[in-house]
Coordinates of C-alpha atoms in Angstrom, one line a residue:
M1 CA -19.7 -89.9 112.6
S2 CA -18.4 -86.6 112.0
Y3 CA -15.2 -85.3 114.1
N4 CA -14.2 -82.3 111.9
L5 CA -10.9 -83.7 111.4
L6 CA -10.7 -81.6 107.8
K7 CA -12.1 -78.1 108.9
G8 CA -10.9 -75.8 106.9
K9 CA -9.0 -78.1 105.0
R10 CA -9.5 -77.8 101.0
G11 CA -8.0 -80.0 97.7
I12 CA -8.9 -81.8 94.9
I13 CA -10.8 -85.1 94.5
F14 CA -10.2 -86.9 90.9
G15 CA -12.3 -89.6 89.5
A16 CA -15.8 -89.5 91.1
L17 CA -17.9 -91.4 88.5
D18 CA -20.7 -92.4 90.1
E19 CA -21.8 -93.8 93.7
N20 CA -20.1 -97.1 93.2
S21 CA -16.8 -95.0 93.0
I22 CA -14.4 -94.9 96.0
A23 CA -13.6 -91.0 95.2
W24 CA -17.7 -90.7 95.2
K25 CA -17.5 -92.0 98.9
T26 CA -14.4 -90.3 99.6
A27 CA -15.6 -86.9 98.6
E28 CA -19.0 -87.2 100.8
R29 CA -16.9 -88.3 103.7
V30 CA -14.8 -85.3 103.3
H31 CA -17.6 -83.0 103.3
E32 CA -19.0 -84.4 106.3
E33 CA -15.6 -83.8 108.5
G34 CA -15.7 -80.1 106.9
G35 CA -13.3 -80.0 103.9
T36 CA -13.9 -78.0 100.8
F37 CA -13.1 -79.4 97.2
V38 CA -13.6 -79.5 93.7
L39 CA -14.1 -82.3 91.8
T40 CA -12.5 -83.3 88.4
N41 CA -12.9 -86.2 86.0
A42 CA -12.3 -86.4 82.1
P43 CA -15.0 -84.8 80.2
I44 CA -16.1 -88.2 78.8
A45 CA -15.9 -90.0 82.1
M46 CA -18.6 -87.5 83.4
R47 CA -20.9 -87.7 80.1
M48 CA -20.7 -91.1 81.6
G49 CA -21.2 -91.0 84.9
S50 CA -23.1 -88.5 87.6
I51 CA -20.5 -86.2 89.0
N52 CA -23.1 -83.3 89.2
K53 CA -25.4 -85.2 91.8
L54 CA -22.4 -85.3 94.2
A55 CA -21.2 -81.5 93.0
E56 CA -24.6 -80.4 94.0
K57 CA -24.9 -82.5 97.2
T58 CA -21.4 -81.9 98.6
G59 CA -21.5 -77.9 97.5
S60 CA -18.7 -78.4 95.2
K61 CA -17.4 -76.9 92.0
I62 CA -16.5 -79.3 88.9
I63 CA -13.6 -78.2 86.6
P64 CA -13.4 -81.0 84.3
A65 CA -9.7 -82.1 83.1
D66 CA -8.0 -84.9 80.9
A67 CA -5.5 -85.7 83.8
T68 CA -3.1 -86.8 80.8
S69 CA -3.0 -83.3 80.0
V70 CA -0.2 -80.9 81.5
E71 CA -2.4 -78.0 80.1
D72 CA -5.5 -79.2 81.8
L73 CA -3.7 -80.0 85.2
E74 CA -2.5 -76.6 85.3
K75 CA -6.0 -75.2 84.8
L76 CA -7.4 -77.5 86.8
V77 CA -4.8 -76.7 89.8
A78 CA -4.7 -72.9 89.5
G79 CA -8.8 -72.8 89.4
A80 CA -8.7 -74.6 92.2
V81 CA -6.9 -72.6 94.2
E82 CA -8.4 -69.9 93.4
E83 CA -12.1 -71.3 93.4
L84 CA -11.2 -72.6 97.2
G85 CA -9.4 -69.7 98.2
G86 CA -5.9 -70.6 98.8
K87 CA -3.4 -73.7 98.5
L88 CA -4.4 -77.2 98.9
D89 CA -4.2 -79.8 101.9
F90 CA -5.6 -82.9 100.2
V91 CA -5.5 -84.5 96.7
L92 CA -7.1 -88.0 95.7
H93 CA -5.6 -89.8 92.3
S94 CA -8.5 -92.3 92.1
I95 CA -8.6 -93.0 88.1
G96 CA -7.7 -95.8 86.1
M97 CA -8.3 -97.9 82.8
S98 CA -6.9 -100.2 80.7
I99 CA -8.5 -100.7 76.9
N100 CA -6.5 -103.9 76.5
V101 CA -8.8 -104.9 79.8
R102 CA -12.3 -103.5 78.3
K103 CA -11.3 -105.0 74.6
G104 CA -10.8 -108.4 75.9
K105 CA -6.9 -108.2 74.9
H106 CA -4.9 -111.2 76.7
Y107 CA -1.7 -110.0 78.4
T108 CA 0.4 -112.0 76.1
D109 CA -0.7 -110.2 73.1
Q110 CA -1.4 -106.8 73.9
N111 CA -2.0 -103.9 71.9
Y112 CA 0.7 -101.6 72.8
D113 CA -0.9 -98.2 72.0
W114 CA -3.6 -99.4 74.1
T115 CA -1.1 -100.0 76.7
Q116 CA 0.9 -96.8 76.3
K117 CA -2.9 -94.9 76.8
G118 CA -3.5 -97.2 79.9
T119 CA -0.2 -96.3 81.6
D120 CA -0.5 -92.6 80.5
V121 CA -3.8 -92.4 82.5
S122 CA -3.9 -95.0 85.4
A123 CA -0.1 -93.9 86.3
M124 CA 1.9 -91.0 84.2
S125 CA -0.9 -88.7 85.0
F126 CA -0.2 -89.0 89.1
H127 CA 3.1 -88.1 88.3
K128 CA 1.8 -85.1 85.9
T129 CA -0.5 -84.2 88.5
M130 CA 2.1 -84.0 91.3
Q131 CA 4.6 -82.1 88.7
V132 CA 2.1 -79.5 88.6
L133 CA 1.3 -79.0 92.0
Y134 CA 4.8 -79.1 93.0
K135 CA 5.9 -76.3 90.2
Q136 CA 2.7 -74.1 91.1
D137 CA 3.6 -74.7 94.8
A138 CA 0.1 -75.4 95.1
M139 CA 0.1 -77.8 98.1
N140 CA 0.2 -76.2 101.8
E141 CA 2.7 -77.6 104.4
W142 CA 1.9 -81.1 105.9
G143 CA -1.0 -81.5 103.0
S144 CA -1.4 -85.1 101.9
I145 CA -1.6 -86.6 98.3
V146 CA -3.3 -90.1 97.8
A147 CA -3.7 -92.4 94.9
L148 CA -5.4 -95.7 95.2
T149 CA -3.6 -99.1 93.9
Y150 CA -4.2 -102.5 94.3
M151 CA -2.0 -105.6 95.1
A152 CA -1.7 -106.8 91.4
A153 CA 1.6 -104.6 91.7
Q154 CA 3.1 -107.2 93.8
R155 CA 1.6 -110.4 92.9
V156 CA 0.2 -112.3 90.4
F157 CA -3.7 -111.9 89.1
P158 CA -3.5 -113.2 85.4
D159 CA -6.9 -111.3 84.2
Y160 CA -5.6 -107.9 85.7
N161 CA -3.7 -107.8 82.8
D162 CA -1.8 -104.8 82.1
M163 CA -3.2 -102.9 85.0
A164 CA -1.2 -104.7 87.3
D165 CA 1.7 -103.0 85.6
N166 CA 0.4 -99.5 85.7
K167 CA -0.1 -99.9 89.3
A168 CA 3.6 -100.8 90.1
Y169 CA 4.7 -97.6 88.0
L170 CA 2.1 -95.7 90.2
E171 CA 3.3 -96.7 93.4
S172 CA 7.1 -96.2 92.5
I173 CA 5.8 -92.7 91.2
A174 CA 4.4 -92.4 94.6
R175 CA 7.9 -92.9 96.2
S176 CA 10.1 -91.2 93.8
F177 CA 7.9 -87.7 93.9
G178 CA 7.0 -88.8 97.6
Y179 CA 10.8 -87.7 98.2
F180 CA 10.8 -84.4 96.7
F181 CA 7.5 -83.2 97.9
G182 CA 8.3 -84.3 101.7
R183 CA 11.8 -82.8 101.5
D184 CA 11.0 -79.6 99.7
K185 CA 7.2 -79.0 100.6
K186 CA 6.6 -81.0 103.5
V187 CA 3.8 -82.8 101.7
R188 CA 3.2 -86.7 102.2
V189 CA 2.6 -89.1 99.2
N190 CA 0.8 -92.3 100.0
T191 CA -1.0 -95.3 98.0
I192 CA -3.7 -97.1 99.3
S193 CA -3.6 -100.7 98.2
Q194 CA -7.3 -101.6 98.2
S195 CA -9.4 -104.8 98.3
P196 CA -11.1 -105.8 95.3
T197 CA -13.8 -103.2 95.4
P198 CA -17.2 -103.2 92.9
T199 CA -16.7 -100.2 91.4
T200 CA -17.5 -99.5 87.6
A201 CA -13.8 -100.0 86.6
G202 CA -13.1 -102.8 89.1
Q203 CA -16.3 -104.9 87.8
G204 CA -14.7 -104.8 84.2
V205 CA -12.0 -107.1 85.0
K206 CA -12.5 -110.4 83.8
G207 CA -13.1 -112.8 86.9
F208 CA -13.9 -110.0 89.3
D209 CA -16.5 -111.9 91.0
G210 CA -13.8 -114.5 91.8
F211 CA -11.4 -112.2 93.2
M212 CA -14.0 -110.9 95.2
A213 CA -14.9 -114.2 97.0
Y214 CA -11.4 -115.5 96.9
A215 CA -10.3 -112.0 98.9
E216 CA -13.4 -112.5 101.4
K217 CA -12.4 -115.9 102.2
M218 CA -8.8 -115.5 102.6
S219 CA -9.0 -112.2 104.4
P220 CA -9.9 -112.5 108.4
L221 CA -11.7 -109.2 108.5
G222 CA -13.1 -109.6 105.0
N223 CA -12.9 -107.5 102.3
A224 CA -12.4 -103.6 102.8
T225 CA -15.3 -101.9 101.3
A226 CA -15.4 -98.5 99.5
Q227 CA -16.8 -96.8 102.3
D228 CA -14.4 -98.4 104.4
C229 CA -11.6 -97.1 101.9
A230 CA -12.8 -93.7 101.9
D231 CA -12.7 -93.5 105.8
Y232 CA -9.3 -94.6 105.8
T233 CA -8.1 -91.9 102.9
I234 CA -9.8 -89.5 105.5
S235 CA -7.4 -90.4 108.1
L236 CA -4.4 -89.7 105.7
F237 CA -5.9 -86.4 104.7
S238 CA -6.3 -85.3 108.4
D239 CA -3.2 -84.1 110.7
L240 CA -3.1 -87.0 112.6
T241 CA -0.9 -89.0 110.0
K242 CA 1.4 -86.3 109.5
K243 CA 4.7 -88.1 109.4
V244 CA 3.1 -91.0 107.3
T245 CA 4.7 -90.8 103.8
L246 CA 6.3 -92.8 100.6
Q247 CA 4.0 -96.1 101.8
N248 CA 2.1 -97.9 100.3
L249 CA -0.5 -99.0 102.5
F250 CA -2.4 -102.0 102.5
H251 CA -6.2 -101.6 103.4
D252 CA -7.5 -105.3 102.6
G253 CA -8.6 -107.1 105.7
G254 CA -5.6 -108.9 106.1
F255 CA -5.3 -110.4 102.8
S256 CA -1.7 -109.4 102.0
N257 CA -0.3 -110.9 104.9
M258 CA -2.1 -114.3 104.3
G259 CA -0.4 -117.6 103.0
V260 CA -3.8 -119.5 103.7
S261 CA -6.8 -119.4 105.4
D262 CA -9.0 -122.2 106.7
A263 CA -11.7 -121.2 104.8
V264 CA -9.8 -121.1 101.4
M265 CA -8.7 -124.7 102.7
E266 CA -11.6 -126.3 103.4
A267 CA -13.1 -124.8 100.1
F268 CA -10.4 -126.4 98.3
V269 CA -10.8 -129.7 100.0
E270 CA -14.6 -130.2 99.6
K271 CA -13.9 -129.6 95.9
Q272 CA -11.3 -132.2 96.0
D273 CA -13.5 -134.5 97.4
K274 CA -16.3 -133.9 94.9

């Protein structure tokens, strides 16, 4: 259902790889709500995904950019402002990766060159993106910048590996840069801490199915889907949340405030009794 919450608003969406991605579903919802946007991803990711299909469906332009390159980001932001006809109202940062996870390297035996690359893509890119937006004065007042994160930034999920550190850094950047963006430009910066979601990136984490099942049993409302997250992101892009900033917003069916649930206790007791 559309309420035209984003009518006349324009922005950039990072990370729409395929139909399973949160960025993809958010782009569809922005389009439904009357917003316009530029899609972007790294050239190598674009070759792996099907972003052209999304661009055609939403009437959007694609501007390839390596989010770790300030030069690419400068061209992206300037190009988006030109393409969309003015300053931006929203930006979604929905990118992240860990070569250590991909290559099966344990957290206690990291390849630090890989670690640094993962940090640059997953977290530092968010700072670089906001720095370019800030310096180019590319955001409208009361605009909204959102990045996606995960609760491993606060709690231990052993197989999430160095991505947990990346997400903790990402959230810190959101608060620190968000202060200056709010003070100087009246722009909001928040992170959404999403339930484990079966995206292409998420499914690459060892034991992901266990994450999903455990969180589903623990959360009173169950796991939030990628579509649910897209809807929540729309609310943060809209004028309904103009005074929400510097927040890490848990969108996880209540998981983050649970100690234990009946369903988890029952499963544990059943296993012990066998």
